[in-house]
Short mmCIF file of C-alpha atoms and ligand atoms in Angstrom, two decimals:
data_model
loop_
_atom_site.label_atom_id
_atom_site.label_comp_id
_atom_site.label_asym_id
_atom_site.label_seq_id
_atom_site.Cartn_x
_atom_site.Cartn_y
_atom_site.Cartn_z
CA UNK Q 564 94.85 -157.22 6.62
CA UNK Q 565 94.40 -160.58 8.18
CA UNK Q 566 95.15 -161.05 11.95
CA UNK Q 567 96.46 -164.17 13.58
CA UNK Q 568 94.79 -164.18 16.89
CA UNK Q 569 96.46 -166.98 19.58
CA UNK Q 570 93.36 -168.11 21.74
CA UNK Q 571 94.83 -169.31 25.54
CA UNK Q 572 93.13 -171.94 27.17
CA UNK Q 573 90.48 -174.66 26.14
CA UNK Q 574 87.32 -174.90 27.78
CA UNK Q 575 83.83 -173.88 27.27
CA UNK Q 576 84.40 -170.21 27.61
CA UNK Q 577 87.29 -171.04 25.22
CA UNK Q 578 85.69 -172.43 22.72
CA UNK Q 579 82.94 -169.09 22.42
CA UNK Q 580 86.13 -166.56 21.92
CA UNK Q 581 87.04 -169.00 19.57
CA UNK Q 582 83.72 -169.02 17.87
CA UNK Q 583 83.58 -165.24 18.35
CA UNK Q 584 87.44 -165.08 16.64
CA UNK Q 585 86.58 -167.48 14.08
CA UNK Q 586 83.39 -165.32 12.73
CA UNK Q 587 85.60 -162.09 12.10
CA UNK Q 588 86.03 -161.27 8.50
CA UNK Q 589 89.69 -160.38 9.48
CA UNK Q 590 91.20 -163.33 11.66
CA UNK Q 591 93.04 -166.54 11.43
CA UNK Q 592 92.71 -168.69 14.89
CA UNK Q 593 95.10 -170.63 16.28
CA UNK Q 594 94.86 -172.03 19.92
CA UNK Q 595 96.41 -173.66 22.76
CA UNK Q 596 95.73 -175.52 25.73
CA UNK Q 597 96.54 -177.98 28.27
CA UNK Q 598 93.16 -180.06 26.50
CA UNK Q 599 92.43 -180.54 23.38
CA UNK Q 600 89.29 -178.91 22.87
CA UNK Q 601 87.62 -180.79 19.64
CA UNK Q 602 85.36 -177.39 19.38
CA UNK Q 603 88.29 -175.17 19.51
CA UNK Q 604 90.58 -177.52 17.31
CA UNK Q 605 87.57 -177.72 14.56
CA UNK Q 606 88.07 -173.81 14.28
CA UNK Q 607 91.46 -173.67 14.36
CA UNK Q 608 94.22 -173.57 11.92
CA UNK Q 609 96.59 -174.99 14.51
CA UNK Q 610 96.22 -176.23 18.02
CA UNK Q 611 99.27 -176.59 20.77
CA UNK Q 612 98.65 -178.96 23.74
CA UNK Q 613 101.11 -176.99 26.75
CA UNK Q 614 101.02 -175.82 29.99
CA UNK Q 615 98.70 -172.97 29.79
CA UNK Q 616 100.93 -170.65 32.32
CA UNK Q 617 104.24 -171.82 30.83
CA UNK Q 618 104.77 -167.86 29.29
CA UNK Q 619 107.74 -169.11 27.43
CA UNK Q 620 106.11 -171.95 25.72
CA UNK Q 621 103.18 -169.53 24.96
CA UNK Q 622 105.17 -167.44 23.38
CA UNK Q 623 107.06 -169.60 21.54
CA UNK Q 624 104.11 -170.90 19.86
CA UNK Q 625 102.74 -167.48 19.52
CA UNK Q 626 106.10 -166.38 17.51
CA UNK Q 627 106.05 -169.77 15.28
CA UNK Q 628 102.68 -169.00 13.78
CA UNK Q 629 103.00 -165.40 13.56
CA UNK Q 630 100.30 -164.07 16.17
CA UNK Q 631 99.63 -160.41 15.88
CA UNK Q 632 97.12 -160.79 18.99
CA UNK Q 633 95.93 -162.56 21.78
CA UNK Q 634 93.19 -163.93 23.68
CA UNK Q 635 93.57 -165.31 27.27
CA UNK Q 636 90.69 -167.20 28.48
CA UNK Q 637 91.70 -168.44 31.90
CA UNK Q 638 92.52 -166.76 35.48
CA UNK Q 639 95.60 -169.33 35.96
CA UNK Q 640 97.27 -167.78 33.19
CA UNK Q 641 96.77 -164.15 33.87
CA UNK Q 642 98.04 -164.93 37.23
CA UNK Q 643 101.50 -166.60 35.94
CA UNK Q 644 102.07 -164.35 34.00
CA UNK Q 645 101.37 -164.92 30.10
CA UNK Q 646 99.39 -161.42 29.05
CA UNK Q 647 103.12 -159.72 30.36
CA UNK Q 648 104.76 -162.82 28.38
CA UNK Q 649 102.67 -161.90 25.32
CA UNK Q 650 102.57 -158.09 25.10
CA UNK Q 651 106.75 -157.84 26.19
CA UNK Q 652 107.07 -160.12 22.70
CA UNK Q 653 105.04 -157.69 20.68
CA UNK Q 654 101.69 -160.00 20.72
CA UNK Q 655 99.31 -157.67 22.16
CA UNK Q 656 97.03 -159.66 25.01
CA UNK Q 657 93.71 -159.06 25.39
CA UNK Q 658 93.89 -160.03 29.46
CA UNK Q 659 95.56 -158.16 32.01
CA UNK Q 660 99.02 -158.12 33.00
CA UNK Q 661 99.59 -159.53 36.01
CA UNK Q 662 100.10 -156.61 38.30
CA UNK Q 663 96.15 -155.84 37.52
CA UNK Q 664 94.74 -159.32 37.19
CA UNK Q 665 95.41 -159.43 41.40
CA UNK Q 666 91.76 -157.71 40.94
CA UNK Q 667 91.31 -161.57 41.03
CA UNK Q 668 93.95 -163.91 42.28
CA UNK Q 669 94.18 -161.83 45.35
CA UNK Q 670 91.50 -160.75 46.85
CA UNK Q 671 93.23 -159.31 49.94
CA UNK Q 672 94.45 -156.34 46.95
CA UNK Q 673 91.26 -156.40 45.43
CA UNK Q 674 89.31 -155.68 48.48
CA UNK Q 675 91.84 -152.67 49.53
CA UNK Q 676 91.69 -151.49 46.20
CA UNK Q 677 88.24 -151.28 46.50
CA UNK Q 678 89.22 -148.99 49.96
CA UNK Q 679 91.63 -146.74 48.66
CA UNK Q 680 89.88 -146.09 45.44
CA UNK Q 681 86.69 -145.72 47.01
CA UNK Q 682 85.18 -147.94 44.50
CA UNK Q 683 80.90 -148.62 45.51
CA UNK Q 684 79.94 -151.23 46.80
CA UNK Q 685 82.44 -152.53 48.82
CA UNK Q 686 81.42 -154.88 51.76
CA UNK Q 687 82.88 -154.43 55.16
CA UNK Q 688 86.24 -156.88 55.48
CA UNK Q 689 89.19 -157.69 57.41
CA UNK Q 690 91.91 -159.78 56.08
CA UNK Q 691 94.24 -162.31 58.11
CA UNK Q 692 97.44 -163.88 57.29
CA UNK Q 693 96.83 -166.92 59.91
CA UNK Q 694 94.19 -168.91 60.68
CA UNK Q 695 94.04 -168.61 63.93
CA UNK Q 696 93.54 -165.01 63.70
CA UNK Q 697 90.66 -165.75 61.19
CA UNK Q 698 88.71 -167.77 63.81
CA UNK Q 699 88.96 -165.69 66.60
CA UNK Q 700 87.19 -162.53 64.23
CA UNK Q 701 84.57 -164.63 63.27
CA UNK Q 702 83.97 -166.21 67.14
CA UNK Q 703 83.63 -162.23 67.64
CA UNK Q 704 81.77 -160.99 64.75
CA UNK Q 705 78.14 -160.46 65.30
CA UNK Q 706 76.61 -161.49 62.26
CA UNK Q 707 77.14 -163.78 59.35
CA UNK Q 708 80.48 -163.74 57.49
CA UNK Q 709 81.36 -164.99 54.00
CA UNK Q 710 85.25 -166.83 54.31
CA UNK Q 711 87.69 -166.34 51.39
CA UNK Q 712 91.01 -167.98 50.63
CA UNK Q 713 93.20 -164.86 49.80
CA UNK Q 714 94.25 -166.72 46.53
CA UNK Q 715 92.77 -168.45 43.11
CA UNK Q 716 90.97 -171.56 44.28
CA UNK Q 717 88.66 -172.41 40.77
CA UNK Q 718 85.64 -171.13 42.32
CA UNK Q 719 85.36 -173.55 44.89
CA UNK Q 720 87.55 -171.93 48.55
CA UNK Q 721 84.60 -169.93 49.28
CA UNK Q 722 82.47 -170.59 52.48
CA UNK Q 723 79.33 -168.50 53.66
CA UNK Q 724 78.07 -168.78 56.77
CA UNK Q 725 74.81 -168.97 57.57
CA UNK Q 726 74.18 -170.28 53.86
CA UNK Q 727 76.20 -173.12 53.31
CA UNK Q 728 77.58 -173.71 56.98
CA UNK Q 729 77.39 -172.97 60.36
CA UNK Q 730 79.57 -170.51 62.44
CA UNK Q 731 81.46 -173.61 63.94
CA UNK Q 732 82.00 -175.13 60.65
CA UNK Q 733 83.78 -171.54 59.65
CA UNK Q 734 86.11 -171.90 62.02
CA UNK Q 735 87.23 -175.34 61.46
CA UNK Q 736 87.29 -174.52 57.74
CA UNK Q 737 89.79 -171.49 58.70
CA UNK Q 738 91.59 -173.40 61.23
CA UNK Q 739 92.04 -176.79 59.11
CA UNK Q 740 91.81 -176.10 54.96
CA UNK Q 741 95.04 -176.17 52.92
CA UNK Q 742 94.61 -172.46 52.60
CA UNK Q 743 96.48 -170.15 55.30
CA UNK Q 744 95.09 -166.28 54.41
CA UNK Q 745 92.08 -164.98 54.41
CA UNK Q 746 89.52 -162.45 53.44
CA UNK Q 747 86.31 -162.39 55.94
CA UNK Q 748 83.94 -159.95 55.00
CA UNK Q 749 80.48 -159.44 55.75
CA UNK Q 750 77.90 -161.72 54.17
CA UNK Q 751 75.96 -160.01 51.61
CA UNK Q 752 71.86 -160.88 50.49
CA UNK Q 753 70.18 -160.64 47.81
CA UNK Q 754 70.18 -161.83 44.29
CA UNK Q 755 73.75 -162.39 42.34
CA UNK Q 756 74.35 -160.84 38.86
CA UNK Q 757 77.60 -160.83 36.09
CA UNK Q 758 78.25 -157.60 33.90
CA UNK Q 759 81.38 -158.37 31.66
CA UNK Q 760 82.87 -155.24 30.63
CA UNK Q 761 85.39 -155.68 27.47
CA UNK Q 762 88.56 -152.69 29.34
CA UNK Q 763 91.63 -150.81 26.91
CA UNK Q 764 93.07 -147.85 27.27
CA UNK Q 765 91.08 -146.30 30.36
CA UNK Q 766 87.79 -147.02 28.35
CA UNK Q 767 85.14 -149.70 28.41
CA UNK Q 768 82.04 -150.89 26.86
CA UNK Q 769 79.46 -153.62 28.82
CA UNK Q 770 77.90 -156.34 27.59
CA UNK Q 771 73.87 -157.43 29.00
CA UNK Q 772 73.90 -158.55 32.73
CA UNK Q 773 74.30 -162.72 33.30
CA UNK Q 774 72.90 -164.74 36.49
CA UNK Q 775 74.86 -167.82 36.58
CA UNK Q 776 74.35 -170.97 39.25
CA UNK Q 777 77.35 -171.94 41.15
CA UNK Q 778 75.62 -174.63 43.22
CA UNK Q 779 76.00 -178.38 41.87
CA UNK Q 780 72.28 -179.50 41.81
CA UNK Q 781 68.59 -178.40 41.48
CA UNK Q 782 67.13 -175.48 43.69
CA UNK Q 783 70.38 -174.79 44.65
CA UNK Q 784 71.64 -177.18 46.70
CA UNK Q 785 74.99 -178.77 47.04
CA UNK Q 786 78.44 -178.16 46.68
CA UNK Q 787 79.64 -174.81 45.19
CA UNK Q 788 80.78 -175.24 41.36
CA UNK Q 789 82.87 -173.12 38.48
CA UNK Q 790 79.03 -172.51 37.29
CA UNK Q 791 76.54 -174.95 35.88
CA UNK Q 792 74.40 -172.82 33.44
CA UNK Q 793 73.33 -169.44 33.22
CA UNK Q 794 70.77 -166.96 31.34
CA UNK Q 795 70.31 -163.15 30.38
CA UNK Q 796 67.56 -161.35 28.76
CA UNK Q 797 66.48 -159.73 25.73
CA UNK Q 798 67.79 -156.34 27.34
CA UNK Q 799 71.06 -155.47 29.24
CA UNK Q 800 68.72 -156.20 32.79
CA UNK Q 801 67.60 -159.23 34.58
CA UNK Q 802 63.87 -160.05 35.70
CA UNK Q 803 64.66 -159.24 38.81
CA UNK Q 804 66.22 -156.05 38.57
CA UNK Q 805 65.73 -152.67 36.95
CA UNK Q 806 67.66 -150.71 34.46
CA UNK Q 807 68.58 -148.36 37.30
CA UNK Q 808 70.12 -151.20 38.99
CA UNK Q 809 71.80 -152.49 36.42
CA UNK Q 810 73.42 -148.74 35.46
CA UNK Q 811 74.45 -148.49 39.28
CA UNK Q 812 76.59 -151.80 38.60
CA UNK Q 813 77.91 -150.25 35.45
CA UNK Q 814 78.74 -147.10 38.13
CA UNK Q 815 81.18 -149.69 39.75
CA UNK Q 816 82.99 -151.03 36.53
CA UNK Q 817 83.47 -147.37 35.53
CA UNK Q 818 84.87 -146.34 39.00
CA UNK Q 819 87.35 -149.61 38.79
CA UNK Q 820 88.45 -148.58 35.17
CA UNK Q 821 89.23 -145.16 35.94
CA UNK Q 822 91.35 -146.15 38.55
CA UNK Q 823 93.47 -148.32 37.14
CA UNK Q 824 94.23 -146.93 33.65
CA UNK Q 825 96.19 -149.83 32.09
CA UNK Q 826 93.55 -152.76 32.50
CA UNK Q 827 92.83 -154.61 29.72
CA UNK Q 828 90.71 -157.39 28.38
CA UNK Q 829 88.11 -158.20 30.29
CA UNK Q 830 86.54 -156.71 33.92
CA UNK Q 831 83.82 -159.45 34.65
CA UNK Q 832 82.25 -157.49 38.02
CA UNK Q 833 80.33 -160.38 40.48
CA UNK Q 834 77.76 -158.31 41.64
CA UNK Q 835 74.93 -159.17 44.61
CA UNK Q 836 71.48 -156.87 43.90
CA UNK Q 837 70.90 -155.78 47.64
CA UNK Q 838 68.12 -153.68 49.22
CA UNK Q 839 71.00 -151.11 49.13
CA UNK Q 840 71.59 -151.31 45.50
CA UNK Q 841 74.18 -153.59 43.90
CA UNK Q 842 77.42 -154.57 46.14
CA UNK Q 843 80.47 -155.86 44.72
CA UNK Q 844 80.97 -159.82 45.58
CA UNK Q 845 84.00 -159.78 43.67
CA UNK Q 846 85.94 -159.02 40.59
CA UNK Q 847 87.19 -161.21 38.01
CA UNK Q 848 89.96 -160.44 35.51
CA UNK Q 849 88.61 -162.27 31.80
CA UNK Q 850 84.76 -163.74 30.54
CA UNK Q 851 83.26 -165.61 33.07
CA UNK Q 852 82.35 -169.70 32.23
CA UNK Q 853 80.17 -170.15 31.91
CA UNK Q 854 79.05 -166.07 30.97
CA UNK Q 855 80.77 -165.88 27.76
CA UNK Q 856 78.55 -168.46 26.26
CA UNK Q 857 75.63 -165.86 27.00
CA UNK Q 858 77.56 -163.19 26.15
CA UNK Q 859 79.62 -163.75 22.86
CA UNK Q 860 77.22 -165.57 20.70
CA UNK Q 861 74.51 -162.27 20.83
CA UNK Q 862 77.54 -160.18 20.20
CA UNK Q 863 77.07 -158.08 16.79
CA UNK Q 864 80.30 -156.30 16.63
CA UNK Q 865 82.85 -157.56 15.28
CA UNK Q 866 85.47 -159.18 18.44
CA UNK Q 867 88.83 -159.02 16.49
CA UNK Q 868 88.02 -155.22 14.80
CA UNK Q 869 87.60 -154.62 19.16
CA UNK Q 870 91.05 -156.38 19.68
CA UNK Q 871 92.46 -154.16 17.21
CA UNK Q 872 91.35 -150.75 18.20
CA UNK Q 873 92.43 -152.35 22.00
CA UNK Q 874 95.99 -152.62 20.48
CA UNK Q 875 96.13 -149.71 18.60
CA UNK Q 876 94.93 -147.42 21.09
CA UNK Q 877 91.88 -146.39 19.04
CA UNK Q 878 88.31 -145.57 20.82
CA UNK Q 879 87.09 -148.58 21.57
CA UNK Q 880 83.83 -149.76 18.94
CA UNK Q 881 80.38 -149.35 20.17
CA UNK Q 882 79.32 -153.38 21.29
CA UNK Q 883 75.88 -153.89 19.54
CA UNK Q 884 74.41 -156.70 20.95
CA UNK Q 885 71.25 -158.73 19.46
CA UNK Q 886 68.09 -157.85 21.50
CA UNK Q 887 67.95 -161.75 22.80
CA UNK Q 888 67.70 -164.14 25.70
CA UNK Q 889 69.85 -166.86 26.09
CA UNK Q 890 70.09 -170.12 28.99
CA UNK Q 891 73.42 -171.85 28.68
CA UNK Q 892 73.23 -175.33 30.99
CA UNK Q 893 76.33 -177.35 31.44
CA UNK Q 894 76.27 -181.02 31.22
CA UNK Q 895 78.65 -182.41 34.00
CA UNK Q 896 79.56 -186.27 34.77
CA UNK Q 897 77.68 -188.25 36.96
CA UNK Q 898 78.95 -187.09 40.47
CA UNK Q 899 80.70 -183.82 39.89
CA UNK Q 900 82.21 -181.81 41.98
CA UNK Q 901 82.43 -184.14 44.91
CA UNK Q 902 83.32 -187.16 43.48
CA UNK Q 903 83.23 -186.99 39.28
CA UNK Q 904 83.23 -190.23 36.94
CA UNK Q 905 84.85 -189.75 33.80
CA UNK Q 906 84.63 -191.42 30.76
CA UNK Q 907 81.26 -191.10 29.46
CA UNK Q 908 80.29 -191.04 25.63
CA UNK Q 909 79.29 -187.88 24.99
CA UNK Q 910 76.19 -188.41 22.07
CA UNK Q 911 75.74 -184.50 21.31
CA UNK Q 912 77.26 -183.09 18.41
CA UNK Q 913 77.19 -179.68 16.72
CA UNK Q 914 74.79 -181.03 14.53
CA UNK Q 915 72.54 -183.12 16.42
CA UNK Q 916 71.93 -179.95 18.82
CA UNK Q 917 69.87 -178.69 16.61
CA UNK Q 918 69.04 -175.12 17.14
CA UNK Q 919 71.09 -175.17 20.23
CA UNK Q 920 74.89 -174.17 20.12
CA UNK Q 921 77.64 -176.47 21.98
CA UNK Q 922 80.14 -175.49 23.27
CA UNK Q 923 82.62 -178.42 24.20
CA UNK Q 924 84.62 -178.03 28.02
CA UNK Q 925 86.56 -180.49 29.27
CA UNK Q 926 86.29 -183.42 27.55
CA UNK Q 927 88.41 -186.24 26.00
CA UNK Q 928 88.53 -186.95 22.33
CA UNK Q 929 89.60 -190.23 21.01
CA UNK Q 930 89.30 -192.00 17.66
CA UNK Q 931 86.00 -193.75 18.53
CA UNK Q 932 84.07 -190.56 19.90
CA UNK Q 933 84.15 -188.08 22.32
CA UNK Q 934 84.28 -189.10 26.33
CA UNK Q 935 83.67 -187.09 29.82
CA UNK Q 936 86.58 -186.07 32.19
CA UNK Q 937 86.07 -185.14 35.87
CA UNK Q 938 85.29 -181.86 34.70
CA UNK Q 939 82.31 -179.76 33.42
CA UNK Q 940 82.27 -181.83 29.62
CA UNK Q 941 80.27 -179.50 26.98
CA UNK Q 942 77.29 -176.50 27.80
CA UNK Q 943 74.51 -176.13 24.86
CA UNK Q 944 73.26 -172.20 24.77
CA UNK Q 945 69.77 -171.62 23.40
CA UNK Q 946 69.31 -168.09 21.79
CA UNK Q 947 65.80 -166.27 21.10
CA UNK Q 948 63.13 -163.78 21.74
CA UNK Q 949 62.39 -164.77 25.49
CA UNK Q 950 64.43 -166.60 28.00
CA UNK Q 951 61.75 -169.46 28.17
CA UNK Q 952 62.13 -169.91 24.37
CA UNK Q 953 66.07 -169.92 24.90
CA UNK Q 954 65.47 -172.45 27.70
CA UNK Q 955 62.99 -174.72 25.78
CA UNK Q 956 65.69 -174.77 22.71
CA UNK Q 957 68.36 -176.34 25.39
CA UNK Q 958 66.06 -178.49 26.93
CA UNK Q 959 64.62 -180.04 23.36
CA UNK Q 960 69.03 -180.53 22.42
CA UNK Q 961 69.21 -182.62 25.54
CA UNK Q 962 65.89 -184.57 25.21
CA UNK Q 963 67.15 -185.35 21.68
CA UNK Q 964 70.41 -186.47 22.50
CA UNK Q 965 70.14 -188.15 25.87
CA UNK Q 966 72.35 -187.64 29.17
CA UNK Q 967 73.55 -190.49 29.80
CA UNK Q 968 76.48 -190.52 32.16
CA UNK Q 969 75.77 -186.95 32.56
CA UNK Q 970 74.30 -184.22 34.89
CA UNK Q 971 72.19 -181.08 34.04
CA UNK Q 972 70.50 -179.23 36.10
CA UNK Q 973 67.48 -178.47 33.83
CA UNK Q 974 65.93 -175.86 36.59
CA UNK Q 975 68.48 -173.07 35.21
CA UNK Q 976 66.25 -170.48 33.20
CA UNK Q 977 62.54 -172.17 33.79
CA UNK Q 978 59.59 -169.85 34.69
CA UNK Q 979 59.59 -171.54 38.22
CA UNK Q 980 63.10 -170.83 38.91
CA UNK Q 981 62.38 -166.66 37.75
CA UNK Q 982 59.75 -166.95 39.50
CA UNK Q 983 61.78 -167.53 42.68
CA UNK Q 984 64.52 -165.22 41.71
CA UNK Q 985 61.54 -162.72 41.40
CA UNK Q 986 60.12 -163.34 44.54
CA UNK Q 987 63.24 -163.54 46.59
CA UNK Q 988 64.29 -159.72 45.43
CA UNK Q 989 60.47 -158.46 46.41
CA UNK Q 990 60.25 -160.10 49.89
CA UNK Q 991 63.89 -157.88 50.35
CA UNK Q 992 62.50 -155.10 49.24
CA UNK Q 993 58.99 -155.51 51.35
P1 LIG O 1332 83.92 -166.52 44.42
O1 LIG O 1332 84.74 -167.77 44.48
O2 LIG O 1332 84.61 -165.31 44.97
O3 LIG O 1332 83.26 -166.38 43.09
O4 LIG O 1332 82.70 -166.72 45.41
C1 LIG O 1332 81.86 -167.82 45.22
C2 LIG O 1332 80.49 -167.48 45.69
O5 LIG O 1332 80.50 -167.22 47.10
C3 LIG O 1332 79.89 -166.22 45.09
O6 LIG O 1332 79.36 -166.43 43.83
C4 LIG O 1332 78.82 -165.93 46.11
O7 LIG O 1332 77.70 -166.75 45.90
C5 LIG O 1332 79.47 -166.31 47.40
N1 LIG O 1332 80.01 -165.13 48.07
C6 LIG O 1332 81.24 -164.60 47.95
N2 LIG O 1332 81.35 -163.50 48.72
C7 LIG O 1332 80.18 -163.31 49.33
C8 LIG O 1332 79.66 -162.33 50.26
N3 LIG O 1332 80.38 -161.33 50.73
N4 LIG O 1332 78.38 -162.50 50.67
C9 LIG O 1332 77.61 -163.52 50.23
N5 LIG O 1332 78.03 -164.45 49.35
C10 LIG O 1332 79.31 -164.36 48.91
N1 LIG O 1333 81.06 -168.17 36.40
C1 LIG O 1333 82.01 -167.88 37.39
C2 LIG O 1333 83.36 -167.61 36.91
O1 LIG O 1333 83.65 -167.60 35.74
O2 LIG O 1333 84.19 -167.36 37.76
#
């Protein structure tokens, strides 16, 4: 039987489900987005443009081409609303409802979840409803504190002191941002790690561990981003961690899925590899973006047959992945995140990228070509034996192709860059 599988949302993580949909033996893809997506439209049988958490228009379109499933890429939608939207019309959707997606859109619940489930790895944290109250704790607090808007703020509300700003700047930030509640919690060090598990029916099966690189430019400096590349290995662990570590993370998904039963789609845990073992930085509720780009194109089993069994309350398939490293880099316009110039001509094209992948974000397609918004515009993934050989495949697309108009930052899966990862965990551990 063929499935018609609605894909929600239309950037770069987007457009790997989408691949991932589009390579089942049993699917038809249709999409929709508040972009057009030229990768995602090219492997789709129909595309919406809409508000992607307008549940009633998602449904809609989900009834008019006969969706049997669902795949919901973004956190904006879980949070309005649409996997509830979905399921309550009979389209089954792979994403939590939104009673267990606050896991991430608040992360006042998430951290008292953590509490009363005794879930590892929580980090010590108060939460505050004013600001006021919020600067006071951390004039108090003896030690460095990481600052959280309670709410969904694309990656970007978080502050840590004593990494990217001072104590004094921590209180103005509390005292003057747009945002009103907060989570303070106690700054954790160490190196940061992704492990995307894929959740139905109180069971779940993980996928390798991810390192991604939130800050804007090379050697991590700048601005915080929504990601700008990221890498994994040829086995579920990262260079700088060991497969006991990585299984104590997997500990922490299990404990999270046990206690909340009815989760579903995917538990994307943001882990930070401490002297202490690995400590929960937060939880996401769908693939991370960039992650899924590492994730879905080594994945062997089939993604639709795992939809399937999610509806239909089977055990869950086995996830085989291929034993192989891949770097992902995003290409950003000139001046992103602070202050982004669109309208670039993008010169990369599934072909031209060679033995690369692309995967097309947030970009603009018109009849003369494709152009750059003020967004992250298109990632290229490199897949093979080694993460140096996966890096040297993205690095050869971009040479090819030029970057004009464009920012990469080419340090994201290099030797030197391991190296320091490396280095970083064993003067910790010293
Ligand atoms: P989030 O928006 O929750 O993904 O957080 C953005 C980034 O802030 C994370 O990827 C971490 O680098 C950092 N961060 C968040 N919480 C903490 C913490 N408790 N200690 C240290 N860094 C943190
Ligand atoms: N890569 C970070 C995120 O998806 O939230």
């Amino acid at each position: 039987m063929t499935e018609t599988v609605l894909l929600v949302g239309g950037g770069g993580r987007e457009h790997a489900i989408a691949r991932a949909v589009a390579g089942s033996e049993s699917a038809e893809l249709y999409a929709c987005a508040s972009n057009r997506n030229p990768g995602i439209a090219s492997l789709a049988a129909g595309y919406r443009e809409l508000d992607e958490t307008d549940g009633d228009s998602i449904v809609e379109y989900a009834e008019s081409v006969g969706a049997t499933l669902s795949a919901i890429g973004p956190e904006s939608a879980l949070n309005a609303g649409v996997a509830d939207a979905l399921d309550d019309a009979g389209v089954y959707a792979f994403g939590p409802r939104e009673a267990e997606a606050r896991i991430e859109t608040d992360k006042a619940f998430q951290r008292e979840f953590m509490i009363e489930e005794s879930i590892p790895g929580c980090p010590d944290f108060e939460t505050f409803e004013d600001g006021e109250a919020a600067a006071a704790y951390i004039r108090e607090y003896d030690g460095d504190l990481a600052i959280k808007p309670r709410g969904l703020t694309g990656g970007k509300g978080v502050r840590v002191i004593g990494d990217q700003i001072t104590e004094s700047e921590g209180i103005e930030y509390v005292l003057e941002s747009e945002y009103d509640a907060f989570v303070l919690e106690e700054r954790l060090v160490g190196e940061e790690f992704t492990i995307q598990a894929f959740v139905a029916n109180g069971e779940y099966r993980v996928s390798p561990a991810v390192q991604d690189h939130k800050r804007a430019y090379e050697g991590d400096e700048g601005p915080n981003t929504g990601g700008m590349g990221s890498y994994s290995d040829a086995t579920n662990a990262l260079p700088f961690m060991t497969a006991a570590e990585y299984d104590a993370a997997v500990d922490v998904i299990d404990a999270v899925v046990e206690a909340m039963p009815e989760y579903k789609g995917v538990l994307y845990g943001q882990f930070m590899l401490t002297t202490d073992g690995p400590r929960v930085v937060e939880f996401n509720a769908r693939f991370g973006d960039p992650e899924a780009m590492n994730t879905l194109p080594i994945l062997e089993t089939d993604f639709v047959e795992f939809l399937i069994a999610a509806r239909e309350g089977e055990e869950l398939p086995e996830l085989a992945f291929s034993d192989r490293a891949t770097v992902c880099k995003y290409a950003v316009p000139d001046g992103y995140p602070v202050d982004p110039e669109a309208g670039a001509k993008v010169a990369i094209d599934a072909e031209s990228a060679g033995e690369a992948t692309l995967f097309y974000a947030s970009v603009d397609a018109r009849e003369d070509g494709i152009y750059t918004t003020t967004s992250r515009s298109f990632a290229v993934v490199g897949v093979a034996e080694s993460i140096r050989e996966a890096e040297a495949i993205v690095e050869d697309a971009f040479e090819r192709t030029g970057t004009e108009g464009l920012r990469v930052r080419h340090d994201i899966g290099t030797s030197d860059l391991l190296e320091k990862r490396i280095d970083h965990m064993n003067e910790l551990r010293d």
